[in-house]
PDB file of C-alpha atoms and ligand atoms in Angstrom:
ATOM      1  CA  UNK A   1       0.000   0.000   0.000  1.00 96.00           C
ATOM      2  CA  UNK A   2       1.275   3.577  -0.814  1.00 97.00           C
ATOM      3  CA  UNK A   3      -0.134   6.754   0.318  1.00 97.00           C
ATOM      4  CA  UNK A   4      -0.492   9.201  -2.403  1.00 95.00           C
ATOM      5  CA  UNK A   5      -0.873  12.804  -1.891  1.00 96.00           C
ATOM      6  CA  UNK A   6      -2.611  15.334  -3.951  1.00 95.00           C
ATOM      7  CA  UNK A   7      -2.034  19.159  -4.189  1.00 96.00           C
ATOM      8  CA  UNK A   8      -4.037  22.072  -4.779  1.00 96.00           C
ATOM      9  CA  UNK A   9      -3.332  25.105  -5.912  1.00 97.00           C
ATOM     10  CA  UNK A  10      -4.735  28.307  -5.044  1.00 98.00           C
ATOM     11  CA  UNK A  11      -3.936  32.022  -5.090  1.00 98.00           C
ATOM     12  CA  UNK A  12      -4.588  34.389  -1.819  1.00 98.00           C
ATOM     13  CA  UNK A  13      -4.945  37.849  -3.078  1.00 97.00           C
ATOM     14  CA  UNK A  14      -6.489  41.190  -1.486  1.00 96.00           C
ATOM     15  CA  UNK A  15      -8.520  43.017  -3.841  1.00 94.00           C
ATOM     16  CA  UNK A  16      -6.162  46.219  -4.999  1.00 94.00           C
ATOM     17  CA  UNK A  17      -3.927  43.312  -6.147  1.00 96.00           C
ATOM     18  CA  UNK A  18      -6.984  42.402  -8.582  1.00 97.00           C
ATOM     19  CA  UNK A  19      -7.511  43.782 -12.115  1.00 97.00           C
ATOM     20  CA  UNK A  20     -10.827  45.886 -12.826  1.00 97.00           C
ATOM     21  CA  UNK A  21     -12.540  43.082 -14.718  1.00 97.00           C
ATOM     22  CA  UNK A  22     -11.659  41.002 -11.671  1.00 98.00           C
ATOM     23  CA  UNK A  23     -12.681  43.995  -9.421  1.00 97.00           C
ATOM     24  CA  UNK A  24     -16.164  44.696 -11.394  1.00 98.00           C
ATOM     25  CA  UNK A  25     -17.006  40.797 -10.997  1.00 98.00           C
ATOM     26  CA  UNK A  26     -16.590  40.521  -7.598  1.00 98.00           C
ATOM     27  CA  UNK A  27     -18.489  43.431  -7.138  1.00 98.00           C
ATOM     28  CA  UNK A  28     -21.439  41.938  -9.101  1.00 98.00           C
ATOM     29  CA  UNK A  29     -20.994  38.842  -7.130  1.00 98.00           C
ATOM     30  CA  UNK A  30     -21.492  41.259  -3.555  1.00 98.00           C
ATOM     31  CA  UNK A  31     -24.559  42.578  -5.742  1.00 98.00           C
ATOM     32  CA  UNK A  32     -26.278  39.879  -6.163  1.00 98.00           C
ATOM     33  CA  UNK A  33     -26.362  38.757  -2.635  1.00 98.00           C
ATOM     34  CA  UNK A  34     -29.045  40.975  -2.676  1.00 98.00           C
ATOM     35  CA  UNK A  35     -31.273  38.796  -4.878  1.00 98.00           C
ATOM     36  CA  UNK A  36     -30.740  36.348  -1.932  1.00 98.00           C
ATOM     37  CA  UNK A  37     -33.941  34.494  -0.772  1.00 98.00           C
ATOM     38  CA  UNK A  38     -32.623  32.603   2.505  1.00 98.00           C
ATOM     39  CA  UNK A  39     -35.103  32.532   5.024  1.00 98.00           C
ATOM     40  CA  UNK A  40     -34.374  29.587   6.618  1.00 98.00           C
ATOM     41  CA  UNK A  41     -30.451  30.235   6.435  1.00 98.00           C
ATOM     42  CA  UNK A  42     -30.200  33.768   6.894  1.00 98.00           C
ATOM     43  CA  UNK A  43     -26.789  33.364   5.042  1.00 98.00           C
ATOM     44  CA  UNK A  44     -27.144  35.756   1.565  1.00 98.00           C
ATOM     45  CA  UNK A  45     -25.025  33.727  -1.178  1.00 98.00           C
ATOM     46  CA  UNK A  46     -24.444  35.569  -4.130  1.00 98.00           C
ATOM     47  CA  UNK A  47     -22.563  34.730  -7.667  1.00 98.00           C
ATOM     48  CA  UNK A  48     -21.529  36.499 -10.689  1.00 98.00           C
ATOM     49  CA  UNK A  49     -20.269  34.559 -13.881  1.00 98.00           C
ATOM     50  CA  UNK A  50     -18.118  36.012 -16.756  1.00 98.00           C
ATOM     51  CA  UNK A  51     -18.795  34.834 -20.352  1.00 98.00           C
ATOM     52  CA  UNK A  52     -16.350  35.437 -22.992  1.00 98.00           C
ATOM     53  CA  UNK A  53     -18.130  38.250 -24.951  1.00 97.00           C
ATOM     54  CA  UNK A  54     -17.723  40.160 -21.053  1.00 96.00           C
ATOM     55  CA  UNK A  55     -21.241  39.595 -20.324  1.00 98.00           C
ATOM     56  CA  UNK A  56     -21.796  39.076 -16.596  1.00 98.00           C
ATOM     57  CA  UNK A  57     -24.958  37.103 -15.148  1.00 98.00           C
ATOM     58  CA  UNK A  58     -25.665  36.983 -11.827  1.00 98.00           C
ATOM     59  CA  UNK A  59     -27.446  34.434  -9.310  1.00 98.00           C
ATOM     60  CA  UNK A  60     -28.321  34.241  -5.837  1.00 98.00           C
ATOM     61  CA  UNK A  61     -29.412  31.627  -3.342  1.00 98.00           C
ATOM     62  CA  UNK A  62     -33.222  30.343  -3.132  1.00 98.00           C
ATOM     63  CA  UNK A  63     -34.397  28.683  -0.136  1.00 98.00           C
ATOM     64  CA  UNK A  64     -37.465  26.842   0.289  1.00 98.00           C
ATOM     65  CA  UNK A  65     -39.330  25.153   3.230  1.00 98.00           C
ATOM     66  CA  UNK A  66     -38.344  21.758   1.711  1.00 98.00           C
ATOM     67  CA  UNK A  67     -34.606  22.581   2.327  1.00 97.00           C
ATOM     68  CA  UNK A  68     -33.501  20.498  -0.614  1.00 96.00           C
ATOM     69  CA  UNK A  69     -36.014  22.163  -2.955  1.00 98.00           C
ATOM     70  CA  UNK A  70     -33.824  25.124  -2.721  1.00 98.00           C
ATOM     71  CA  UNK A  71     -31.170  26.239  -4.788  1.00 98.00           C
ATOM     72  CA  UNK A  72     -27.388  27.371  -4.493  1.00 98.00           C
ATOM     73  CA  UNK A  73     -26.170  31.166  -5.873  1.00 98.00           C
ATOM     74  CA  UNK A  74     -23.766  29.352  -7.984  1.00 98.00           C
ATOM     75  CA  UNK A  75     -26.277  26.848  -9.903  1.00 98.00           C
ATOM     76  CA  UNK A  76     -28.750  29.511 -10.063  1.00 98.00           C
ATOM     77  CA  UNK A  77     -26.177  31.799 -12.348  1.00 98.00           C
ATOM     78  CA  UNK A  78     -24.469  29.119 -14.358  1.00 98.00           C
ATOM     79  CA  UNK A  79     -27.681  27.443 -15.361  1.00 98.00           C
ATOM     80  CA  UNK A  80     -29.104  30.692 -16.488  1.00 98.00           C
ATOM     81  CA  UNK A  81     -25.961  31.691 -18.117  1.00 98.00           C
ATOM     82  CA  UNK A  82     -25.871  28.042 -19.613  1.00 97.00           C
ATOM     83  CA  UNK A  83     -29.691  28.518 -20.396  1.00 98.00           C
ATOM     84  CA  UNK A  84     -29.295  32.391 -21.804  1.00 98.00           C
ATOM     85  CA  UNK A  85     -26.168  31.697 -23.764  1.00 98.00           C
ATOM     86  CA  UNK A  86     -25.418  28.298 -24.298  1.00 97.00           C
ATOM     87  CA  UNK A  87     -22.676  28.932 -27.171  1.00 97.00           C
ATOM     88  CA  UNK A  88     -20.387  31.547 -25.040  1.00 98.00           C
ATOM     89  CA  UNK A  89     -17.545  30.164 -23.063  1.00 98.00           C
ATOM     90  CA  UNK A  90     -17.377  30.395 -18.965  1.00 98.00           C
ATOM     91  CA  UNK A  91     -14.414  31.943 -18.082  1.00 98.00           C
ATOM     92  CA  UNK A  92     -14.745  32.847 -14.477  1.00 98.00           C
ATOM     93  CA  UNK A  93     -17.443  33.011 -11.483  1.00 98.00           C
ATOM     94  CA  UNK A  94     -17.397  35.037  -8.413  1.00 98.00           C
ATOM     95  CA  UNK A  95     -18.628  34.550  -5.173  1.00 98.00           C
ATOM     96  CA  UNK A  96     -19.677  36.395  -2.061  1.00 98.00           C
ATOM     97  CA  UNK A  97     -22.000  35.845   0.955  1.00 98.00           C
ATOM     98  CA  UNK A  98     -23.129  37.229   3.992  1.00 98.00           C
ATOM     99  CA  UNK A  99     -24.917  36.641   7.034  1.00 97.00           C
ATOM    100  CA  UNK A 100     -25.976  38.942   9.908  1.00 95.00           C
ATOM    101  CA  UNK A 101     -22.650  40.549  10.768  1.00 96.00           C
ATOM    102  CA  UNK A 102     -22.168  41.240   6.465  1.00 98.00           C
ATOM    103  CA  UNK A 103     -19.854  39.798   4.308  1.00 98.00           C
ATOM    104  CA  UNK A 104     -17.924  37.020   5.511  1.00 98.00           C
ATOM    105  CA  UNK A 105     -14.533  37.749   6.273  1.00 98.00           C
ATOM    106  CA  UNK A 106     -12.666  34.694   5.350  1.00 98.00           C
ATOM    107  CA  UNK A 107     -13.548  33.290   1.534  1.00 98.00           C
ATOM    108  CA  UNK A 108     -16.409  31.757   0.782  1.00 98.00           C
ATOM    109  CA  UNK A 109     -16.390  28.060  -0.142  1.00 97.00           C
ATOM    110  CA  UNK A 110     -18.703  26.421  -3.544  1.00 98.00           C
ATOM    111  CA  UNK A 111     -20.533  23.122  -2.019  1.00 98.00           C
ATOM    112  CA  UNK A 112     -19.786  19.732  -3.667  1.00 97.00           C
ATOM    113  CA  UNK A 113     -22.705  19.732  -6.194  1.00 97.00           C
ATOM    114  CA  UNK A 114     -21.678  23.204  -7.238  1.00 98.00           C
ATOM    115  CA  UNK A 115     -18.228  21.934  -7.663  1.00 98.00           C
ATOM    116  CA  UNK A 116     -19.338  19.217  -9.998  1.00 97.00           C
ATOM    117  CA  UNK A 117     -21.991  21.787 -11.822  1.00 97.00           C
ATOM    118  CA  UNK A 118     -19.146  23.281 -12.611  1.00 97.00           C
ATOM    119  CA  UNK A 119     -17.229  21.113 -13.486  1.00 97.00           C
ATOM    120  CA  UNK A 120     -19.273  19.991 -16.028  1.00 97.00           C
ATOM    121  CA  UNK A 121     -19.338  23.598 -17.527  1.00 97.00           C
ATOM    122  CA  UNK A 122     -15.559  23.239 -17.944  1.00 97.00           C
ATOM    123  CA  UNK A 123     -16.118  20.018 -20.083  1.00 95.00           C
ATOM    124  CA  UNK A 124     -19.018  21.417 -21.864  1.00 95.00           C
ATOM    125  CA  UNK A 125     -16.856  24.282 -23.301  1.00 96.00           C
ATOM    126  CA  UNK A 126     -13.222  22.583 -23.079  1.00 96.00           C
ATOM    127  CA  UNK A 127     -12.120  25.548 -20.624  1.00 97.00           C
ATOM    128  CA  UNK A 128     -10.644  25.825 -17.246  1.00 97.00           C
ATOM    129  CA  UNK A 129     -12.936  28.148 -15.171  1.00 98.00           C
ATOM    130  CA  UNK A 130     -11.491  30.956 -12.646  1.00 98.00           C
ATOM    131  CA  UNK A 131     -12.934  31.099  -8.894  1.00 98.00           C
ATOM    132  CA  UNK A 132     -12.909  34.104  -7.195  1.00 98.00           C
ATOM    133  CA  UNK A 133     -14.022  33.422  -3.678  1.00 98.00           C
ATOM    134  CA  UNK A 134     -14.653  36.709  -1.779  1.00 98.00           C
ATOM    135  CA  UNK A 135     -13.719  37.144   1.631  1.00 98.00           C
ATOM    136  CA  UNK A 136     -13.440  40.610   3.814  1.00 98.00           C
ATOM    137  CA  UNK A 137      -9.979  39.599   4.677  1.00 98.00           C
ATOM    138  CA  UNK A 138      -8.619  38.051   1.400  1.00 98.00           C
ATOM    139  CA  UNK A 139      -9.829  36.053  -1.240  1.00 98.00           C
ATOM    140  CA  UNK A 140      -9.200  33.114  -3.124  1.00 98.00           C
ATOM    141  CA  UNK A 141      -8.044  32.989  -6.535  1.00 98.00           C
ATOM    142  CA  UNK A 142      -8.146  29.401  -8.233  1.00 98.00           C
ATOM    143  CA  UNK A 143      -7.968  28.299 -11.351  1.00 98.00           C
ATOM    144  CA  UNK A 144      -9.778  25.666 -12.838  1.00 97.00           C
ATOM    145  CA  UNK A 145     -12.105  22.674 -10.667  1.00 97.00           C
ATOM    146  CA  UNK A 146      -9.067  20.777 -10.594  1.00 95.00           C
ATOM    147  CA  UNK A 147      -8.064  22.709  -7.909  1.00 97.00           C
ATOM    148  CA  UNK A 148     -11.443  22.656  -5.894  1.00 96.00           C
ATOM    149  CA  UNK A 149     -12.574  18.970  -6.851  1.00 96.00           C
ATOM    150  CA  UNK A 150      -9.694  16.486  -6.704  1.00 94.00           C
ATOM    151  CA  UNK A 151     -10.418  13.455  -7.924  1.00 94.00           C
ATOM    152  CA  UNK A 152     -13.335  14.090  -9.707  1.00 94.00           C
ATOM    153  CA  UNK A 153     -16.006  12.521 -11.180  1.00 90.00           C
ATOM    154  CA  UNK A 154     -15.682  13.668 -15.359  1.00 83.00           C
ATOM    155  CA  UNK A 155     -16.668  13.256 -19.022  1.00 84.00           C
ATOM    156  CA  UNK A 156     -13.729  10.977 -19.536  1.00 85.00           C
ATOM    157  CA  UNK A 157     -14.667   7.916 -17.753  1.00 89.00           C
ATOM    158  CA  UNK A 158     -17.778   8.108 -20.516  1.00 89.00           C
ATOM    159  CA  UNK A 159     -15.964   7.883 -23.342  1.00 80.00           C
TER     160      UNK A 159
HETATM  161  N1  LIG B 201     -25.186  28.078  -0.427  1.00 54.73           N
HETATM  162  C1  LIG B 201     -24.885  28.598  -1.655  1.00 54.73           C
HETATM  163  O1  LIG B 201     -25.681  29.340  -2.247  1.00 54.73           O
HETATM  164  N2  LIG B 201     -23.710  28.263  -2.214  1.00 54.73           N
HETATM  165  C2  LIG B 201     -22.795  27.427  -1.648  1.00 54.73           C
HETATM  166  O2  LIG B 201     -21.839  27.046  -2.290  1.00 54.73           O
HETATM  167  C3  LIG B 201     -22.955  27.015  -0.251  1.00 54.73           C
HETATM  168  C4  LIG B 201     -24.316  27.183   0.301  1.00 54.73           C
HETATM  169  C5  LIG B 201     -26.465  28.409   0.174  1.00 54.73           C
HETATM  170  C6  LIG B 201     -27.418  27.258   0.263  1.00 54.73           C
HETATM  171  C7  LIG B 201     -28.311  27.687   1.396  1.00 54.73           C
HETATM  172  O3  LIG B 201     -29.320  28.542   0.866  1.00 54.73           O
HETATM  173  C8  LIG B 201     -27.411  28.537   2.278  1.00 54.73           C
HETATM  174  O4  LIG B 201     -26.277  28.870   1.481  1.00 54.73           O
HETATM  175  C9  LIG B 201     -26.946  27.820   3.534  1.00 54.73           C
HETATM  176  O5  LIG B 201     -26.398  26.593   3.250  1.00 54.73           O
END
């Protein structure tokens, strides 16, 4: 038996060491916390995605009384910008959340089945995708789901 150890990489930045396109989706990504329906939560997730043409759509959490019923920020702007524009490439998604003290100050996280939503989004269009994860303090720069899903479940075990 061996042990076998997988790495990550990721990228902790502050946000003046950002460009503006990075700046301006990050922003949208605070935005659309504000489309937030989280009742049950309380914890506002929103998400911003960049298509190639620069177009940025934007999603937010939806809760509902059956918990699963609901619906993460990220899934809620990538199917839409899947949906809306199914022939323009993914490049990068931004995302930000809050609860009742405002924006979490340490970056905020994409659950598994976002992981693997997205994922898929990077098959669909043969391109890595770039996470922005917002934090107060810093935030997380990553690129592609290699670096968030190890070991993944992908197209290729299809084929
Ligand atoms: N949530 C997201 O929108 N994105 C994530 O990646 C993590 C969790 C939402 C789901 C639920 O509405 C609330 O945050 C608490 O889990």
């Amino acid at each position: 038996m061996e042990y076998l150890k997988i790495e990550i990489l990721l990228q902790k930045c502050s946000i003046e060491e950002l460009g503006p396109e990075e700046y301006k989706l990050i922003e949208s990504a605070k935005r659309a916390t504000e489309g937030s329906y989280a009742p049950y939560s309380m914890f506002n997730v929103g998400a911003a995605v960049m298509l190639e043409d620069d177009t940025i759509v934007e999603g937010s959490n939806q809760e509902n009384v059956a918990y699963p019923s609901g619906m993460c920020a990220e899934r809620t702007a990538i199917f839409y910008a899947n949906s809306q524009y199914p022939k323009k490439k993914v490049l990068a998604i931004a995302i930000a959340a809050k609860d009742k003290n405002g924006f979490t100050k340490g970056p905020v996280t994409p659950c598994g089945s976002c992981r693997q939503v997205l994922l898929e989004t990077e098959n669909r269009f043969s391109h890595d995708i770039i996470f922005y994860l917002y934090g107060e303090d810093c935030i997380y720069k990553i690129e592609g789901t290699k670096n968030l899903l190890p070991l993944s479940f992908g197209n290729e075990f299809l084929k």
